[in-house]
Tab-separated table of C-alpha atoms in Angstrom:
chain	number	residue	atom	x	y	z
A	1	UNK	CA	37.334	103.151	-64.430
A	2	UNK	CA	39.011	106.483	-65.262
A	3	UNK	CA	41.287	106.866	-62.921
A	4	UNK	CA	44.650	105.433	-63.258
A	5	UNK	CA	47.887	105.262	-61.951
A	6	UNK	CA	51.349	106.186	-64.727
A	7	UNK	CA	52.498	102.641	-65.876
A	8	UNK	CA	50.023	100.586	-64.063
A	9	UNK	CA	49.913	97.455	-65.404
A	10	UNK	CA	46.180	96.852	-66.540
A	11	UNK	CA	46.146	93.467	-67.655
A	12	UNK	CA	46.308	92.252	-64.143
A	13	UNK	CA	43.224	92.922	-61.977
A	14	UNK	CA	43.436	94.876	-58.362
A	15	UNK	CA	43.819	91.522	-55.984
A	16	UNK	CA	46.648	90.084	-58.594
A	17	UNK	CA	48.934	93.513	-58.402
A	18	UNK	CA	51.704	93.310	-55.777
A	19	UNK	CA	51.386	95.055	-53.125
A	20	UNK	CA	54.881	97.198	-52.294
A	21	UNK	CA	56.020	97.033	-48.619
A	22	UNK	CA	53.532	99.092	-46.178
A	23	UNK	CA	56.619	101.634	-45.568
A	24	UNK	CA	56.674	103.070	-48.901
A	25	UNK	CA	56.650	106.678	-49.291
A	26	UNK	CA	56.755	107.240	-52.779
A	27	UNK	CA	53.166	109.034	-54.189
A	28	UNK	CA	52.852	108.781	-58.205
A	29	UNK	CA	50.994	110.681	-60.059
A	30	UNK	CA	47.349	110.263	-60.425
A	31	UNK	CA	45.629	110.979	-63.877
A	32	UNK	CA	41.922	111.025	-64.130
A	33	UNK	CA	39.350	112.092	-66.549
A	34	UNK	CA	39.733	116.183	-65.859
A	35	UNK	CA	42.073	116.127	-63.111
A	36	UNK	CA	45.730	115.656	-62.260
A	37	UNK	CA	47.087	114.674	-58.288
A	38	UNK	CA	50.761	115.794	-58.261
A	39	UNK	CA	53.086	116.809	-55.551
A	40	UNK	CA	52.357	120.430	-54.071
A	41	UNK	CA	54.869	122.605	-55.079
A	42	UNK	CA	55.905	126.276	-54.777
A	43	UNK	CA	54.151	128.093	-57.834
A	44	UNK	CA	51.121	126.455	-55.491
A	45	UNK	CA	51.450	128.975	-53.122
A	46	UNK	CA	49.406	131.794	-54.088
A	47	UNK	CA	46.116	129.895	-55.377
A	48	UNK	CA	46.542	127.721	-52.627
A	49	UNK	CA	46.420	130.984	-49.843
A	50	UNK	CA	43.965	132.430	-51.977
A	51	UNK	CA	41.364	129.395	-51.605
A	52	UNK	CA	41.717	128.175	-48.451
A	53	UNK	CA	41.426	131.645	-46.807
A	54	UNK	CA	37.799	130.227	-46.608
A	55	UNK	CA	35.735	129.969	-43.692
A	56	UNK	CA	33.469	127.185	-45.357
A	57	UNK	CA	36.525	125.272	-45.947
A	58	UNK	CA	38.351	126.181	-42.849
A	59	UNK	CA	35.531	125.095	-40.530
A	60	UNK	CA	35.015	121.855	-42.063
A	61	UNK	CA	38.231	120.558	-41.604
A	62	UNK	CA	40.183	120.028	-38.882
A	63	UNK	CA	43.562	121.301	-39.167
A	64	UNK	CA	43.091	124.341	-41.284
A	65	UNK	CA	44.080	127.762	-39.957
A	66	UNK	CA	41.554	130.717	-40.384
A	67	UNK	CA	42.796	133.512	-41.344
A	68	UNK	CA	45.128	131.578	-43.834
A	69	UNK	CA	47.790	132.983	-45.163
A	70	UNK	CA	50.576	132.861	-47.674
A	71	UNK	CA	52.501	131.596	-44.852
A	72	UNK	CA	50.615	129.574	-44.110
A	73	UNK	CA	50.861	127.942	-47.894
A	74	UNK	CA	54.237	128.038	-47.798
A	75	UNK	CA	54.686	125.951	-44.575
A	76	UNK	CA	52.233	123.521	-45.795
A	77	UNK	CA	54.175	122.904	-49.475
A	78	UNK	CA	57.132	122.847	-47.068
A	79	UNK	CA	55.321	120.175	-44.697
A	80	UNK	CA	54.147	118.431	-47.455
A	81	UNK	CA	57.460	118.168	-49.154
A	82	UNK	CA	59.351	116.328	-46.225
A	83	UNK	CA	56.903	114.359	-45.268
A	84	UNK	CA	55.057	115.513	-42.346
A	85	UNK	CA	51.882	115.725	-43.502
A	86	UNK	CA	50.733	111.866	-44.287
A	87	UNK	CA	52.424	109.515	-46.435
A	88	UNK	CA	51.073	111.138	-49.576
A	89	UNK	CA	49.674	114.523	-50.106
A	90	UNK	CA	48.188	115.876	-52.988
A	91	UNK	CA	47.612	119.015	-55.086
A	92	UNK	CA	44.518	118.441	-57.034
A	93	UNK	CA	44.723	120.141	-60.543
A	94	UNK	CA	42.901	120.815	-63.878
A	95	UNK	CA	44.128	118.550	-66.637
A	96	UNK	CA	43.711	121.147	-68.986
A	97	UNK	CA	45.311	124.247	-67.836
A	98	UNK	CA	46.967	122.977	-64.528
A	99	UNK	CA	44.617	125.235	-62.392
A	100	UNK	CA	45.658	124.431	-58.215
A	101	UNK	CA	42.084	123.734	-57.275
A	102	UNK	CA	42.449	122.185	-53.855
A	103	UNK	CA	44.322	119.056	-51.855
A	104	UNK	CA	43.818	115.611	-50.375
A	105	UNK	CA	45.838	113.164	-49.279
A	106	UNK	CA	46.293	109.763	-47.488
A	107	UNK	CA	47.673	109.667	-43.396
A	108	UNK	CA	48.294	106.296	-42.000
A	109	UNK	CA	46.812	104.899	-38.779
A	110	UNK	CA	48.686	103.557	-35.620
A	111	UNK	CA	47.150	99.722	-36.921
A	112	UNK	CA	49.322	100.470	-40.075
A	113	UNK	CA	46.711	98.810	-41.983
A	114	UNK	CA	44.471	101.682	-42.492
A	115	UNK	CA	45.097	105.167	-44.082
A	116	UNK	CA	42.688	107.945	-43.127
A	117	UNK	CA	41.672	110.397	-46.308
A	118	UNK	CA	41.479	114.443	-46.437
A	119	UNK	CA	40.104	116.651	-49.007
A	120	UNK	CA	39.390	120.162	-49.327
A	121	UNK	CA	38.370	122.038	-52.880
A	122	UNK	CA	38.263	125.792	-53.623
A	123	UNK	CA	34.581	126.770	-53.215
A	124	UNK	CA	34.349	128.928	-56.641
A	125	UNK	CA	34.930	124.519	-57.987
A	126	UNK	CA	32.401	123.095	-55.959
A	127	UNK	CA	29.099	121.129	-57.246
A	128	UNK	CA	31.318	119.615	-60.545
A	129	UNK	CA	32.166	115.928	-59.457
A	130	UNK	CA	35.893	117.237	-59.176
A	131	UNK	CA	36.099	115.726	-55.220
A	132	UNK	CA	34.719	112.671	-56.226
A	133	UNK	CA	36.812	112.237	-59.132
A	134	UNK	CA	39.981	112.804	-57.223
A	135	UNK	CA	38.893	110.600	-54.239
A	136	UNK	CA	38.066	107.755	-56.942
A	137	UNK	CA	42.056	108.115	-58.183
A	138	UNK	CA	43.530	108.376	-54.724
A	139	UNK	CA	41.617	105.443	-53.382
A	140	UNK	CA	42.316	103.272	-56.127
A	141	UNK	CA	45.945	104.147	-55.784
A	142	UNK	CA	45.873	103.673	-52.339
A	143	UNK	CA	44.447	99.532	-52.647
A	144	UNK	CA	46.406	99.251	-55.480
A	145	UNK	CA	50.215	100.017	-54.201
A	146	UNK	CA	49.493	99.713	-50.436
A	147	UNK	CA	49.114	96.644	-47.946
A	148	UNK	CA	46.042	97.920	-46.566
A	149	UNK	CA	42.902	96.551	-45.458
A	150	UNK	CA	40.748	99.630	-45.103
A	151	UNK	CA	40.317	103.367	-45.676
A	152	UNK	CA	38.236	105.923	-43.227
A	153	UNK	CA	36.956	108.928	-43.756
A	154	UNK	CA	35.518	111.612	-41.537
A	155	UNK	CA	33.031	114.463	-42.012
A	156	UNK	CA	31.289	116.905	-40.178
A	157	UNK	CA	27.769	116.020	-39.420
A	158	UNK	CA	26.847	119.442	-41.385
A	159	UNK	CA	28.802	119.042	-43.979
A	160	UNK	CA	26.371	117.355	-46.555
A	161	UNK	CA	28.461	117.507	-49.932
A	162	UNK	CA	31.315	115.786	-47.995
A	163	UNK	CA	29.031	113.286	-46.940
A	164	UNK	CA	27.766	112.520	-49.920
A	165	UNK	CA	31.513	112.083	-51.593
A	166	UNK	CA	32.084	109.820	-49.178
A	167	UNK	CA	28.935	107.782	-49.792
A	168	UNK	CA	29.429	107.673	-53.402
A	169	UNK	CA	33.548	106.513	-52.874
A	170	UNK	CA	31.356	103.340	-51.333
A	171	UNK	CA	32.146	103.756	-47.426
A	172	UNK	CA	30.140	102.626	-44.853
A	173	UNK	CA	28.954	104.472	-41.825
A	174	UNK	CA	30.707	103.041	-38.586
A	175	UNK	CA	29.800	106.147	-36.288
A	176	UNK	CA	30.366	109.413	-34.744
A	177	UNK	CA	32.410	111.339	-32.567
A	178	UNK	CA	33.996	114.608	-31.762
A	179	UNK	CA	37.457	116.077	-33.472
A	180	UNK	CA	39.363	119.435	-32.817
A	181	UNK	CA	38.966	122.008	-35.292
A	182	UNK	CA	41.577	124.440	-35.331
A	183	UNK	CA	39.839	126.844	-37.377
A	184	UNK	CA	37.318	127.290	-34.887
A	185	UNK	CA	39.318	126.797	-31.768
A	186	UNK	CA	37.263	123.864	-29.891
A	187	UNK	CA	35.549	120.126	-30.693
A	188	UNK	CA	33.311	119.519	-33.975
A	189	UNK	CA	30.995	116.127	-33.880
A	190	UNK	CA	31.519	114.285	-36.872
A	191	UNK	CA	30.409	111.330	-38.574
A	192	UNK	CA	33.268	108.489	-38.729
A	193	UNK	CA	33.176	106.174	-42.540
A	194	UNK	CA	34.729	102.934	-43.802
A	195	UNK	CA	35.840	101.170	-47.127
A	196	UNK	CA	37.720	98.315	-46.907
A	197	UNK	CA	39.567	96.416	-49.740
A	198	UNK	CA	36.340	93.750	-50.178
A	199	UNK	CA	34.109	96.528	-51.004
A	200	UNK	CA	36.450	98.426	-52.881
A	201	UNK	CA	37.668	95.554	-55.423
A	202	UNK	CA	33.223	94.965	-56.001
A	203	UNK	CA	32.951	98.574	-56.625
A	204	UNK	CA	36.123	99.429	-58.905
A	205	UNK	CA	34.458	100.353	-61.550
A	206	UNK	CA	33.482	103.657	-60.754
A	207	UNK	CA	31.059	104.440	-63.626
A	208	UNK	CA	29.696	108.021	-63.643
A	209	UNK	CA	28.991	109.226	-60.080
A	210	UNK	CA	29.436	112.471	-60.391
């Protein structure tokens, strides 16, 4: 597997590692083969206006404004910063140059057993494995240093490349419904997925999925 977490230890497997206390709000850094998962920060601001001003990202999430603005940014880095946006939120990077490509993050469920995951990624990055890749490193991160027994996932029913992330990541269709979609002011159906910590520890090793 590529993905790993800054001084894991990997001479124990996944089931072996303790598993820090469910409150834990402390997100480390996530290294994978191309990509780096930090903590959003200001110098974000600009590339992070710049790609999410977006209508075929906006309208496939749920809680992204359209127009989006620099503003916008700012409040989310803000947000982000103290906490009010999930337990762990992520700028997704290039390892190479550290390019802001996009975000995801993990939000935690009333059952406080299961964490919900987001993505988005600037369109002009699209079709490269990138999504998958960072959805590999925050899901093993999230097994690995959380006492959690499952992960969902949602996507619009017309969103087909999300879809198929989420299929690769190893979740499991457990149905549909309708969110709110701020971007376009009223209720999107979507398709509602599942991985829980059994499938995850058969399917670890990633391989080359993208």
């Amino acid at each position: 597997m590529q993905a790993e977490l800054l001084r894991e230890d990997q001479s124990r497997s996944p089931e072996e590692r303790p598993r820090p206390d469910r409150s834990r709000s402390d997100c480390p850094v996530l290294l994978s083969q191309r990509l780096v998962l930090r903590a959003p920060h200001e110098e974000d601001i600009d590339a992070l206006a710049h790609l999410a001003n977006n209508a075929n990202i906006a309208t496939m999430v749920s809680r992204m404004p359209h127009p989006y603005t620099a503003k916008d940014a700012a409040d989310f880095v803000r947000r982000a910063k103290v906490g009010e946006i999930g337990k762990c939120v992520y700028a997704i990077t290039r390892m190479e140059n550290g390019e802001f490509m996009g975000c995801c993050g993990l939000e935690p469920q009333e059952d406080r057993k299961t964490l919900e995951m987001g993505y988005w990624l600037g369109e002009r990055y699209w079709n490269n494995g990138y999504t998958t890749e960072a959805a590999h490193a925050l899901i093993d991160m999230a097994f690995r240093t959380r006492d959690i027994e499952q992960i969902d996932a949602r996507c619009r029913v017309t969103n087909i490349a999300s879809r198929r992330v989420i299929q690769k990541c190893g979740f499991q269709l457990q149905g549909s419904g309708m969110v709110g979609s701020l971007a376009l002011g009223g209720m999107v159906p979507v398709e509602w997925y599942r991985l829980d910590r059994k499938t995850w520890v058969s399917l670890r090793s990633w391989g080359d999925t993208r």
